[in-house]
CSV table of C-alpha atoms in Angstrom, one decimal:
chain,number,residue,atom,x,y,z
A,1,MET,CA,120.7,3.4,66.5
A,2,ALA,CA,121.4,7.1,67.2
A,3,SER,CA,118.3,9.3,67.4
A,4,PRO,CA,117.9,12.2,64.9
A,5,LYS,CA,118.5,14.6,67.8
A,6,LEU,CA,121.8,13.0,68.6
A,7,ARG,CA,122.9,12.7,65.0
A,8,THR,CA,122.1,16.4,64.3
A,9,ALA,CA,124.0,17.5,67.4
A,10,VAL,CA,127.0,15.4,66.6
A,11,ASP,CA,127.1,16.7,63.0
A,12,HIS,CA,126.8,20.3,64.3
A,13,ILE,CA,129.8,19.8,66.6
A,14,LEU,CA,132.0,18.0,64.1
A,15,ARG,CA,131.3,20.7,61.5
A,16,HIS,CA,133.1,23.2,63.7
A,17,LEU,CA,135.8,20.9,65.2
A,18,PRO,CA,139.3,21.6,64.0
A,19,LYS,CA,141.1,18.6,62.3
A,20,PRO,CA,140.7,15.8,64.8
A,21,GLY,CA,144.0,15.0,66.6
A,22,ASN,CA,145.4,18.5,65.9
A,23,HIS,CA,145.9,19.4,69.5
A,24,LYS,CA,147.7,22.6,68.7
A,25,GLN,CA,144.2,24.0,68.4
A,26,LEU,CA,142.3,25.0,71.5
A,27,PRO,CA,139.5,22.6,72.4
A,28,LEU,CA,136.1,23.3,70.9
A,29,VAL,CA,133.8,24.6,73.7
A,30,VAL,CA,130.1,23.6,73.1
A,31,GLY,CA,127.3,25.0,75.1
A,32,LEU,CA,124.0,23.0,75.4
A,33,CYS,CA,120.8,24.5,76.7
A,34,GLY,CA,117.4,23.0,77.3
A,35,PRO,CA,114.5,23.3,79.8
A,36,GLN,CA,114.4,21.1,82.8
A,37,GLY,CA,113.3,17.6,81.8
A,38,SER,CA,113.9,18.2,78.1
A,39,GLY,CA,116.7,15.6,77.9
A,40,LYS,CA,119.7,17.9,77.8
A,41,THR,CA,121.7,16.0,80.4
A,42,THR,CA,120.9,12.7,78.6
A,43,LEU,CA,121.9,14.2,75.3
A,44,THR,CA,125.1,15.5,76.8
A,45,ARG,CA,125.9,12.0,78.1
A,46,GLN,CA,125.1,10.5,74.7
A,47,LEU,CA,127.4,13.1,73.0
A,48,VAL,CA,130.3,12.2,75.3
A,49,THR,CA,129.8,8.5,74.6
A,50,THR,CA,129.5,9.0,70.9
A,51,LEU,CA,132.4,11.4,70.4
A,52,GLN,CA,134.7,9.4,72.6
A,53,GLY,CA,133.9,6.2,70.8
A,54,SER,CA,134.8,4.9,67.4
A,55,PRO,CA,135.3,6.3,64.8
A,56,TYR,CA,135.9,9.7,66.4
A,57,ASN,CA,138.0,8.7,69.5
A,58,LEU,CA,138.0,12.3,70.8
A,59,ASN,CA,138.8,13.4,74.3
A,60,VAL,CA,135.7,15.0,75.7
A,61,VAL,CA,135.2,16.8,79.0
A,62,SER,CA,131.7,17.7,80.3
A,63,PHE,CA,130.2,19.6,83.2
A,64,SER,CA,127.0,21.4,84.0
A,65,VAL,CA,125.7,24.8,85.1
A,66,ASP,CA,124.3,22.9,88.1
A,67,ASP,CA,127.9,22.1,89.2
A,68,LEU,CA,128.4,25.8,89.7
A,69,TYR,CA,125.7,26.3,92.3
A,70,LEU,CA,126.9,28.3,95.3
A,71,PRO,CA,127.9,26.2,98.4
A,72,PHE,CA,125.2,25.9,101.0
A,73,GLU,CA,126.4,28.6,103.3
A,74,ARG,CA,126.7,31.2,100.5
A,75,GLN,CA,123.3,30.2,99.1
A,76,CYS,CA,121.8,30.8,102.5
A,77,GLU,CA,123.5,34.3,102.5
A,78,VAL,CA,121.8,35.1,99.1
A,79,ALA,CA,118.4,34.0,100.5
A,80,SER,CA,118.8,36.0,103.7
A,81,SER,CA,120.0,39.0,101.8
A,82,ASN,CA,116.8,38.9,99.7
A,83,PRO,CA,114.2,37.7,102.2
A,84,LYS,CA,111.2,38.9,100.1
A,85,ASN,CA,112.5,37.5,96.8
A,86,ARG,CA,111.0,34.1,96.1
A,87,LEU,CA,113.3,33.6,93.1
A,88,LEU,CA,116.4,33.7,95.2
A,89,GLN,CA,115.4,31.6,98.2
A,90,TYR,CA,116.6,28.4,96.6
A,91,ARG,CA,119.2,27.4,94.0
A,92,GLY,CA,118.2,27.7,90.3
A,93,ASN,CA,118.0,31.2,89.0
A,94,ALA,CA,120.8,33.6,88.1
A,95,GLY,CA,122.3,34.8,91.3
A,96,THR,CA,122.7,31.3,92.8
A,97,HIS,CA,125.7,30.2,90.8
A,98,ASP,CA,129.5,30.7,91.4
A,99,LEU,CA,130.5,32.3,88.1
A,100,ASP,CA,134.0,32.9,89.3
A,101,LEU,CA,134.3,29.1,89.7
A,102,GLY,CA,133.0,28.6,86.2
A,103,GLN,CA,135.4,31.0,84.7
A,104,LEU,CA,138.3,29.5,86.7
A,105,THR,CA,137.4,26.0,85.5
A,106,PHE,CA,137.4,27.1,81.8
A,107,GLU,CA,140.7,28.9,82.3
A,108,ARG,CA,142.2,25.9,83.9
A,109,LEU,CA,141.1,23.6,81.1
A,110,LEU,CA,142.4,25.9,78.4
A,111,LYS,CA,145.7,26.5,80.2
A,112,SER,CA,146.2,22.8,80.9
A,113,HIS,CA,145.6,22.1,77.2
A,114,ASP,CA,148.0,24.8,76.1
A,115,GLN,CA,150.6,23.5,78.6
A,116,TYR,CA,150.3,20.0,77.2
A,117,VAL,CA,150.7,21.3,73.6
A,118,ARG,CA,153.9,23.1,74.6
A,119,LYS,CA,155.5,20.7,77.0
A,120,HIS,CA,153.6,17.4,76.5
A,121,ILE,CA,152.9,17.4,80.2
A,122,ALA,CA,150.3,19.2,82.3
A,123,ASP,CA,148.5,18.8,85.6
A,124,PRO,CA,145.0,17.4,85.6
A,125,VAL,CA,142.1,19.8,86.1
A,126,PRO,CA,139.4,19.3,88.9
A,127,ILE,CA,135.9,19.6,87.6
A,128,PRO,CA,133.3,21.1,90.1
A,129,GLN,CA,130.7,18.8,91.5
A,130,TYR,CA,127.5,19.6,93.3
A,131,ASN,CA,125.3,17.3,95.4
A,132,LYS,CA,121.6,18.2,95.1
A,133,ALA,CA,120.6,15.7,97.7
A,134,SER,CA,122.9,17.2,100.4
A,135,ARG,CA,121.5,19.3,103.3
A,136,ASN,CA,118.1,17.6,103.1
A,137,GLY,CA,117.6,18.5,99.5
A,138,ARG,CA,118.9,22.1,99.7
A,139,GLY,CA,122.1,20.9,98.1
A,140,ASP,CA,125.8,21.7,98.7
A,141,GLN,CA,129.0,21.7,96.8
A,142,GLU,CA,131.0,18.5,97.1
A,143,PRO,CA,134.4,18.7,98.9
A,144,LEU,CA,137.3,19.4,96.5
A,145,SER,CA,138.6,15.9,97.2
A,146,ASN,CA,135.5,14.5,95.5
A,147,TRP,CA,135.8,16.5,92.3
A,148,PRO,CA,136.9,14.3,89.3
A,149,LYS,CA,140.0,15.3,87.5
A,150,VAL,CA,140.5,15.4,83.7
A,151,SER,CA,143.8,15.3,81.8
A,152,PRO,CA,144.7,17.0,78.6
A,153,PRO,CA,144.8,17.2,75.6
A,154,TYR,CA,141.1,18.0,75.2
A,155,ASP,CA,139.3,18.0,71.9
A,156,ILE,CA,135.8,19.1,73.1
A,157,ILE,CA,134.5,20.7,76.3
A,158,LEU,CA,130.7,20.3,76.7
A,159,PHE,CA,128.9,22.6,79.1
A,160,GLU,CA,125.2,22.2,79.7
A,161,GLY,CA,122.5,24.0,81.6
A,162,TRP,CA,118.8,25.0,81.7
A,163,MET,CA,119.5,28.8,81.4
A,164,LEU,CA,122.6,28.7,79.3
A,165,GLY,CA,122.3,31.4,76.6
A,166,PHE,CA,119.8,33.6,78.5
A,167,LYS,CA,120.8,37.2,78.3
A,168,ALA,CA,119.8,40.1,80.6
A,169,LEU,CA,117.3,42.6,79.3
A,170,PRO,CA,117.7,46.4,79.7
A,171,GLU,CA,115.8,47.3,82.8
A,172,GLN,CA,113.3,49.6,81.1
A,173,GLU,CA,112.6,46.9,78.5
A,174,LEU,CA,112.1,44.4,81.3
A,175,ARG,CA,109.6,46.7,83.0
A,176,ASN,CA,107.8,47.2,79.7
A,177,ILE,CA,107.5,43.5,79.1
A,178,TYR,CA,106.3,42.9,82.6
A,179,ALA,CA,103.7,45.7,82.3
A,180,ARG,CA,102.2,44.3,79.2
A,181,SER,CA,102.3,40.6,80.2
A,182,PRO,CA,98.9,39.0,80.8
A,183,ALA,CA,97.8,38.7,84.4
A,184,ASN,CA,97.9,34.9,84.1
A,185,SER,CA,101.4,34.8,82.7
A,186,HIS,CA,104.3,33.2,84.6
A,187,VAL,CA,106.1,36.5,84.9
A,188,ARG,CA,103.2,38.1,86.7
A,189,LYS,CA,103.2,35.5,89.5
A,190,PHE,CA,106.1,37.5,90.9
A,191,ASN,CA,106.7,41.1,91.6
A,192,ILE,CA,108.9,43.2,89.3
A,193,GLU,CA,111.1,43.8,92.3
A,194,GLU,CA,111.8,40.1,92.5
A,195,ILE,CA,112.6,39.8,88.8
A,196,ILE,CA,115.0,42.8,88.4
A,197,PRO,CA,117.8,41.4,90.7
A,198,VAL,CA,117.8,38.1,88.8
A,199,ASN,CA,118.0,40.0,85.5
A,200,ASP,CA,120.9,42.0,86.9
A,201,TYR,CA,122.7,38.8,88.0
A,202,LEU,CA,122.3,37.5,84.5
A,203,ARG,CA,124.5,40.3,83.1
A,204,SER,CA,127.7,38.6,84.2
A,205,TRP,CA,127.0,35.4,82.3
A,206,SER,CA,127.9,36.9,78.9
A,207,LEU,CA,131.4,37.8,79.9
A,208,GLN,CA,132.2,35.1,82.4
A,209,VAL,CA,130.6,32.1,80.7
A,210,TYR,CA,129.3,32.7,77.2
A,211,SER,CA,132.6,34.3,76.2
A,212,TYR,CA,134.2,30.8,76.3
A,213,LEU,CA,131.6,29.1,74.0
A,214,ASP,CA,132.4,28.4,70.3
A,215,VAL,CA,129.3,26.4,69.4
A,216,PHE,CA,125.8,26.4,70.9
A,217,ILE,CA,122.9,23.9,70.8
A,218,HIS,CA,119.5,24.9,72.1
A,219,ILE,CA,116.9,22.3,72.8
A,220,ASP,CA,113.6,24.1,72.5
A,221,THR,CA,110.0,22.9,73.0
A,222,GLU,CA,106.6,23.5,71.4
A,223,ASP,CA,105.2,24.5,74.8
A,224,ILE,CA,107.4,25.5,77.7
A,225,ASP,CA,104.6,24.4,80.1
A,226,PHE,CA,105.8,20.8,79.3
A,227,VAL,CA,108.3,21.4,82.0
A,228,TYR,CA,105.7,20.8,84.7
A,229,ASP,CA,104.9,17.4,83.3
A,230,TRP,CA,108.5,16.5,82.7
A,231,ARG,CA,109.4,17.5,86.3
A,232,TRP,CA,106.6,15.3,87.6
A,233,GLU,CA,107.8,12.4,85.5
A,234,GLN,CA,111.2,12.7,87.1
A,235,GLU,CA,109.7,12.5,90.6
A,236,GLU,CA,107.6,9.5,89.6
A,237,HIS,CA,110.7,7.8,88.1
A,238,MET,CA,112.7,8.4,91.3
A,239,ARG,CA,109.9,6.9,93.4
A,240,SER,CA,109.7,3.9,91.1
A,241,VAL,CA,113.5,3.3,91.2
A,242,ALA,CA,113.5,3.6,95.0
A,243,ASN,CA,110.3,1.5,95.3
A,244,ASN,CA,109.1,4.1,97.8
A,245,ARG,CA,106.0,6.2,97.1
A,246,ASN,CA,106.7,8.4,100.2
A,247,ILE,CA,109.8,10.2,98.8
A,248,GLY,CA,110.1,13.1,96.4
A,249,LEU,CA,107.9,16.1,95.8
A,250,THR,CA,104.1,16.2,95.7
A,251,SER,CA,102.3,17.6,92.7
A,252,GLU,CA,101.8,20.9,94.5
A,253,GLU,CA,105.5,21.0,95.5
A,254,VAL,CA,106.5,20.3,91.9
A,255,LYS,CA,104.3,23.2,90.6
A,256,ASP,CA,105.8,25.5,93.2
A,257,PHE,CA,109.3,24.4,92.3
A,258,VAL,CA,108.9,24.9,88.5
A,259,ASP,CA,107.0,28.2,89.0
A,260,ARG,CA,110.3,29.8,90.1
A,261,PHE,CA,112.0,29.0,86.8
A,262,MET,CA,109.1,30.0,84.5
A,263,PRO,CA,109.6,33.8,84.5
A,264,ALA,CA,113.1,33.3,83.0
A,265,TYR,CA,111.7,31.2,80.2
A,266,GLU,CA,109.1,33.8,79.3
A,267,LEU,CA,111.5,36.6,79.4
A,268,TYR,CA,114.6,35.2,77.7
A,269,LEU,CA,113.5,32.5,75.4
A,270,PRO,CA,112.1,34.8,72.7
A,271,ARG,CA,115.5,36.3,72.1
A,272,LEU,CA,117.3,33.0,72.2
A,273,ARG,CA,115.0,31.5,69.6
A,274,ASN,CA,115.5,34.3,67.2
A,275,THR,CA,119.0,35.8,67.7
A,276,ASN,CA,122.3,34.2,67.2
A,277,LEU,CA,124.0,33.8,70.6
A,278,PHE,CA,127.4,35.0,69.3
A,279,VAL,CA,126.6,38.2,67.5
A,280,ASP,CA,126.8,40.6,70.4
A,281,LEU,CA,129.0,38.9,73.0
A,282,PRO,CA,131.5,41.3,74.7
A,283,GLU,CA,135.3,40.9,74.6
A,284,PRO,CA,137.1,38.7,75.4
A,285,ASN,CA,135.5,36.1,73.1
A,286,ARG,CA,137.2,33.6,70.9
A,287,SER,CA,134.2,33.0,68.8
A,288,ILE,CA,133.7,36.5,67.5
A,289,LYS,CA,137.2,36.3,65.9
A,290,THR,CA,135.5,34.3,63.2
A,291,GLN,CA,132.0,34.6,61.8
A,292,PRO,CA,129.3,33.8,64.3
A,293,TRP,CA,127.0,32.4,61.6
A,294,GLY,CA,126.3,28.7,61.6
A,295,ARG,CA,127.3,28.2,65.3
A,296,HIS,CA,123.9,28.4,67.0
A,297,LEU,CA,121.7,25.3,66.4
A,298,ARG,CA,118.1,25.1,67.6
A,299,LEU,CA,116.5,21.7,68.0
A,300,LEU,CA,112.7,21.8,68.4
A,301,ILE,CA,111.2,18.8,70.4
A,302,ASP,CA,107.7,17.6,71.2
A,303,LYS,CA,106.4,16.5,74.6
A,304,ASN,CA,107.9,13.1,74.1
A,305,ARG,CA,111.3,14.7,73.5
A,306,ASN,CA,111.3,13.7,69.8
A,307,MET,CA,113.0,16.1,67.5
A,308,LEU,CA,110.5,18.0,65.2
A,309,SER,CA,113.0,20.2,63.4
A,310,SER,CA,116.5,21.7,63.5
A,311,THR,CA,117.4,25.2,62.5
A,312,LEU,CA,120.5,27.4,62.4
A,313,VAL,CA,119.7,30.6,64.3
A,314,ASP,CA,121.6,33.2,62.2
A,315,GLY,CA,119.4,36.2,62.7
A,316,LYS,CA,119.7,39.3,64.9
A,317,SER,CA,116.2,40.2,65.9
A,318,ASN,CA,114.9,43.3,67.7
A,319,LEU,CA,113.4,41.2,70.5
């Protein structure tokens, strides 16, 4: 039986889907965001299985923000160019993704679909793949020959990621938030000079990524510090599956790893919780050609990842 979370997400997507089988319409692009360990990747897999199965029988493509991480050599260049910035030494934050590749992938998918509609034939599209285990855990992009290919027509494109929907703050506002943040906050674990470049990198996301989204689903949590426990659970699960207690991260390493993501949650979640993602996206954007209202769904979950509530985020706050 489908969970309330899955049923709510499916209903939200279908509400905005053009008449099924009408491939003259562009595919519906769905963004899905959630903290690390919140179950966003699991929900994405469940959505693909459900929507591809009976009675919907839709053609669904999915990929992740994680698939857009910079290749190893370029990530090393980012780290060496920012030697004092702990937020950019490893993959994860804005500034460590290949947004040009993301934009190219969306364009290829849409062009392939359009070509199929006009000519009933089109080349398959390669979907980026990233191997986090490569380079002794530093990660690297898979060779192009290993990228899976998908063929049109497409009904739905699912794109998921932990920071999807986060928007850059004006620099002075960022400095003000930093200055008034408590000394024990996650933001204050880092220098403002470390945070500003990440915020600047985030500016490109609205134009190069968010401009393709039609519908948005945000998995939110009662307490963002749950991420620490969720990440530790993942390490324990990996050790259990491998039957090897000597692999994976220690508790201190998990804390250090998660610490580098926490400033982004503190800075950007308040707006995402209160402001419709689509109300102020720059051109070009397909979604703003219709009303943005009703497109941004927030699913609140507890520590066990059970859904507590669902809300349409239709406001435009001053946060």
